Amino acid sequence: MKLFIYHTPELTPTDKTPDCAIVVDVLRATSTIATVLASGGEAVQAFSDLDQLIGVSDNWPLEKRLRAGERGGAKVTGFELGNSPLDCTPEVVKGRRLFISTTNGTRALQRVQDSPIVLAAALINRAAVVRFLLEKQPEIVWIVGSGWEGSFSLEDTVCAGAIAHSLLAQSQLSPAELAGNDEVISAIALYAQWQNDLLGLFHHASHGQRLLRLESHEDLKYCAQTDILDVLPIQQEPGVLKSQ
């Protein structure tokens, strides 16, 4: 297995696809996707375009769908949900499909949707992602951070590092054998530095600060937890993720 980390979808190679692509948007799209599926949601369907989301979801029965829209960290007017995983309780999402569009995470999913395997990862479901990788042993793996509007983000990189750190701990691979690019080594170092204070790191992150201004401190606390959900969101058809 060779692991490559790309901080944003814009940095991924345009002339190839990996055997397995893992999209990370810790604050908050992939944390929300994992939570929806763990709470009994039928599926999560991701869109980069709000109008396309509305058009597709209009074909679903009202009682079987939820629309979640976020721009700039805030909920889109007219949508039932924003991008807070804390709103995705079983009472709200069970048996329903969540149609979601966010500022960053859904763009990353769209970038890699042609890969044979596409997973959604966050800190909260890291163990499930690592277990899948160790079982399936895909040859080339990309972890694609969503970043913030095309720029680097601490929270996505530390999650990529958490995945890589756990892979090393549970396999016979050395860092040199696992790492396909320098970003892997730097992400592991970031996680090693902050693994006991991930919430503290989120407070340093520009998007963490943006969410704090929106009074989303509880979201940060939730998303900073590791390995609390045994759920693996995996793409079943382009843009549609279901629980493995």
PDB file of C-alpha atoms in Angstrom, residues 9-120:
ATOM      1  CA  PRO A   9      -8.883  18.621  -4.143  1.00  0.00           C
ATOM      2  CA  GLU A  10      -7.135  21.159  -6.400  1.00  0.00           C
ATOM      3  CA  LEU A  11      -3.752  19.575  -5.576  1.00  0.00           C
ATOM      4  CA  THR A  12      -4.668  16.071  -6.719  1.00  0.00           C
ATOM      5  CA  PRO A  13      -3.201  14.782 -10.012  1.00  0.00           C
ATOM      6  CA  THR A  14      -5.617  15.334 -12.879  1.00  0.00           C
ATOM      7  CA  ASP A  15      -4.357  12.500 -15.086  1.00  0.00           C
ATOM      8  CA  LYS A  16      -4.938   9.550 -12.771  1.00  0.00           C
ATOM      9  CA  THR A  17      -7.204   8.085 -10.113  1.00  0.00           C
ATOM     10  CA  PRO A  18      -6.198   5.993  -7.102  1.00  0.00           C
ATOM     11  CA  ASP A  19      -7.403   2.510  -6.211  1.00  0.00           C
ATOM     12  CA  CYS A  20      -9.005   4.053  -3.111  1.00  0.00           C
ATOM     13  CA  ALA A  21      -9.790   7.713  -2.436  1.00  0.00           C
ATOM     14  CA  ILE A  22     -10.571   8.915   1.076  1.00  0.00           C
ATOM     15  CA  VAL A  23     -12.216  12.322   1.401  1.00  0.00           C
ATOM     16  CA  VAL A  24     -11.718  14.226   4.645  1.00  0.00           C
ATOM     17  CA  ASP A  25     -13.666  17.295   5.762  1.00  0.00           C
ATOM     18  CA  VAL A  26     -13.529  17.092   9.537  1.00  0.00           C
ATOM     19  CA  LEU A  27     -15.248  20.478  10.029  1.00  0.00           C
ATOM     20  CA  ARG A  28     -17.772  19.291   9.114  1.00  0.00           C
ATOM     21  CA  ALA A  29     -19.050  17.487   6.011  1.00  0.00           C
ATOM     22  CA  THR A  30     -17.495  14.047   6.476  1.00  0.00           C
ATOM     23  CA  SER A  31     -18.204  14.146  10.222  1.00  0.00           C
ATOM     24  CA  THR A  32     -21.835  14.851   9.325  1.00  0.00           C
ATOM     25  CA  ILE A  33     -21.946  12.097   6.677  1.00  0.00           C
ATOM     26  CA  ALA A  34     -20.604   9.510   9.134  1.00  0.00           C
ATOM     27  CA  THR A  35     -23.067  10.636  11.794  1.00  0.00           C
ATOM     28  CA  VAL A  36     -26.056  10.474   9.454  1.00  0.00           C
ATOM     29  CA  LEU A  37     -25.258   6.904   8.425  1.00  0.00           C
ATOM     30  CA  ALA A  38     -24.520   5.844  12.005  1.00  0.00           C
ATOM     31  CA  SER A  39     -27.918   7.288  12.983  1.00  0.00           C
ATOM     32  CA  GLY A  40     -29.765   5.168  10.426  1.00  0.00           C
ATOM     33  CA  GLY A  41     -29.878   7.468   7.415  1.00  0.00           C
ATOM     34  CA  GLU A  42     -30.608   5.599   4.166  1.00  0.00           C
ATOM     35  CA  ALA A  43     -27.806   7.371   2.277  1.00  0.00           C
ATOM     36  CA  VAL A  44     -26.067  10.691   1.849  1.00  0.00           C
ATOM     37  CA  GLN A  45     -25.994  12.241  -1.624  1.00  0.00           C
ATOM     38  CA  ALA A  46     -23.467  15.048  -2.096  1.00  0.00           C
ATOM     39  CA  PHE A  47     -23.636  17.983  -4.491  1.00  0.00           C
ATOM     40  CA  SER A  48     -21.344  20.919  -5.131  1.00  0.00           C
ATOM     41  CA  ASP A  49     -24.220  22.883  -6.711  1.00  0.00           C
ATOM     42  CA  LEU A  50     -27.267  23.896  -4.662  1.00  0.00           C
ATOM     43  CA  ASP A  51     -29.640  24.126  -7.627  1.00  0.00           C
ATOM     44  CA  GLN A  52     -28.704  20.616  -8.761  1.00  0.00           C
ATOM     45  CA  LEU A  53     -29.328  19.346  -5.231  1.00  0.00           C
ATOM     46  CA  ILE A  54     -32.814  20.861  -5.220  1.00  0.00           C
ATOM     47  CA  GLY A  55     -33.611  19.465  -8.656  1.00  0.00           C
ATOM     48  CA  VAL A  56     -32.574  15.891  -7.803  1.00  0.00           C
ATOM     49  CA  SER A  57     -34.099  15.859  -4.316  1.00  0.00           C
ATOM     50  CA  ASP A  58     -37.428  17.119  -5.680  1.00  0.00           C
ATOM     51  CA  ASN A  59     -37.851  13.628  -7.161  1.00  0.00           C
ATOM     52  CA  TRP A  60     -37.824  12.054  -3.706  1.00  0.00           C
ATOM     53  CA  PRO A  61     -40.882  11.771  -1.430  1.00  0.00           C
ATOM     54  CA  LEU A  62     -40.919  14.570   1.125  1.00  0.00           C
ATOM     55  CA  GLU A  63     -40.937  12.145   4.049  1.00  0.00           C
ATOM     56  CA  LYS A  64     -37.897  10.281   2.693  1.00  0.00           C
ATOM     57  CA  ARG A  65     -35.542  13.219   2.164  1.00  0.00           C
ATOM     58  CA  LEU A  66     -33.677  15.911   4.036  1.00  0.00           C
ATOM     59  CA  ARG A  67     -31.838  18.845   2.502  1.00  0.00           C
ATOM     60  CA  ALA A  68     -28.664  20.107   4.144  1.00  0.00           C
ATOM     61  CA  GLY A  69     -26.970  23.220   2.803  1.00  0.00           C
ATOM     62  CA  GLU A  70     -23.978  25.169   4.140  1.00  0.00           C
ATOM     63  CA  ARG A  71     -22.063  28.126   2.787  1.00  0.00           C
ATOM     64  CA  GLY A  72     -19.383  29.924   4.766  1.00  0.00           C
ATOM     65  CA  GLY A  73     -20.172  27.784   7.816  1.00  0.00           C
ATOM     66  CA  ALA A  74     -23.802  28.942   8.006  1.00  0.00           C
ATOM     67  CA  LYS A  75     -27.014  27.104   7.060  1.00  0.00           C
ATOM     68  CA  VAL A  76     -28.497  27.905   3.654  1.00  0.00           C
ATOM     69  CA  THR A  77     -31.903  29.545   3.925  1.00  0.00           C
ATOM     70  CA  GLY A  78     -34.765  27.190   3.076  1.00  0.00           C
ATOM     71  CA  PHE A  79     -32.892  23.964   3.881  1.00  0.00           C
ATOM     72  CA  GLU A  80     -33.906  21.774   6.812  1.00  0.00           C
ATOM     73  CA  LEU A  81     -30.332  21.345   8.028  1.00  0.00           C
ATOM     74  CA  GLY A  82     -26.985  23.073   7.818  1.00  0.00           C
ATOM     75  CA  ASN A  83     -23.784  21.116   8.282  1.00  0.00           C
ATOM     76  CA  SER A  84     -23.883  20.275  11.978  1.00  0.00           C
ATOM     77  CA  PRO A  85     -23.507  16.589  12.824  1.00  0.00           C
ATOM     78  CA  LEU A  86     -25.241  17.259  16.135  1.00  0.00           C
ATOM     79  CA  ASP A  87     -28.523  17.873  14.295  1.00  0.00           C
ATOM     80  CA  CYS A  88     -28.358  14.429  12.654  1.00  0.00           C
ATOM     81  CA  THR A  89     -30.026  12.386  15.376  1.00  0.00           C
ATOM     82  CA  PRO A  90     -31.821   9.094  14.657  1.00  0.00           C
ATOM     83  CA  GLU A  91     -35.134  10.886  15.225  1.00  0.00           C
ATOM     84  CA  VAL A  92     -34.341  13.258  12.375  1.00  0.00           C
ATOM     85  CA  VAL A  93     -32.481  11.139   9.810  1.00  0.00           C
ATOM     86  CA  LYS A  94     -33.456   7.483  10.249  1.00  0.00           C
ATOM     87  CA  GLY A  95     -34.663   5.969   6.977  1.00  0.00           C
ATOM     88  CA  ARG A  96     -34.182   9.207   5.064  1.00  0.00           C
ATOM     89  CA  ARG A  97     -31.696  10.305   2.416  1.00  0.00           C
ATOM     90  CA  LEU A  98     -29.673  13.414   3.190  1.00  0.00           C
ATOM     91  CA  PHE A  99     -29.029  15.611   0.158  1.00  0.00           C
ATOM     92  CA  ILE A 100     -26.066  17.774   1.127  1.00  0.00           C
ATOM     93  CA  SER A 101     -24.025  20.604  -0.334  1.00  0.00           C
ATOM     94  CA  THR A 102     -21.232  22.297   1.606  1.00  0.00           C
ATOM     95  CA  THR A 103     -18.555  24.879   0.905  1.00  0.00           C
ATOM     96  CA  ASN A 104     -15.651  22.444   0.680  1.00  0.00           C
ATOM     97  CA  GLY A 105     -16.309  18.765   1.407  1.00  0.00           C
ATOM     98  CA  THR A 106     -18.751  18.061  -1.388  1.00  0.00           C
ATOM     99  CA  ARG A 107     -16.286  19.503  -3.937  1.00  0.00           C
ATOM    100  CA  ALA A 108     -13.661  17.056  -2.734  1.00  0.00           C
ATOM    101  CA  LEU A 109     -16.070  14.136  -3.114  1.00  0.00           C
ATOM    102  CA  GLN A 110     -16.871  15.234  -6.642  1.00  0.00           C
ATOM    103  CA  ARG A 111     -13.176  15.418  -7.555  1.00  0.00           C
ATOM    104  CA  VAL A 112     -12.519  11.736  -6.745  1.00  0.00           C
ATOM    105  CA  GLN A 113     -15.923  10.206  -7.497  1.00  0.00           C
ATOM    106  CA  ASP A 114     -14.549   8.226 -10.455  1.00  0.00           C
ATOM    107  CA  SER A 115     -12.170   6.224  -8.233  1.00  0.00           C
ATOM    108  CA  PRO A 116     -13.052   2.522  -7.810  1.00  0.00           C
ATOM    109  CA  ILE A 117     -13.422   2.993  -4.051  1.00  0.00           C
ATOM    110  CA  VAL A 118     -14.417   6.288  -2.397  1.00  0.00           C
ATOM    111  CA  LEU A 119     -14.664   6.600   1.387  1.00  0.00           C
ATOM    112  CA  ALA A 120     -15.611   9.492   3.674  1.00  0.00           C
TER     113      ALA A 120
END
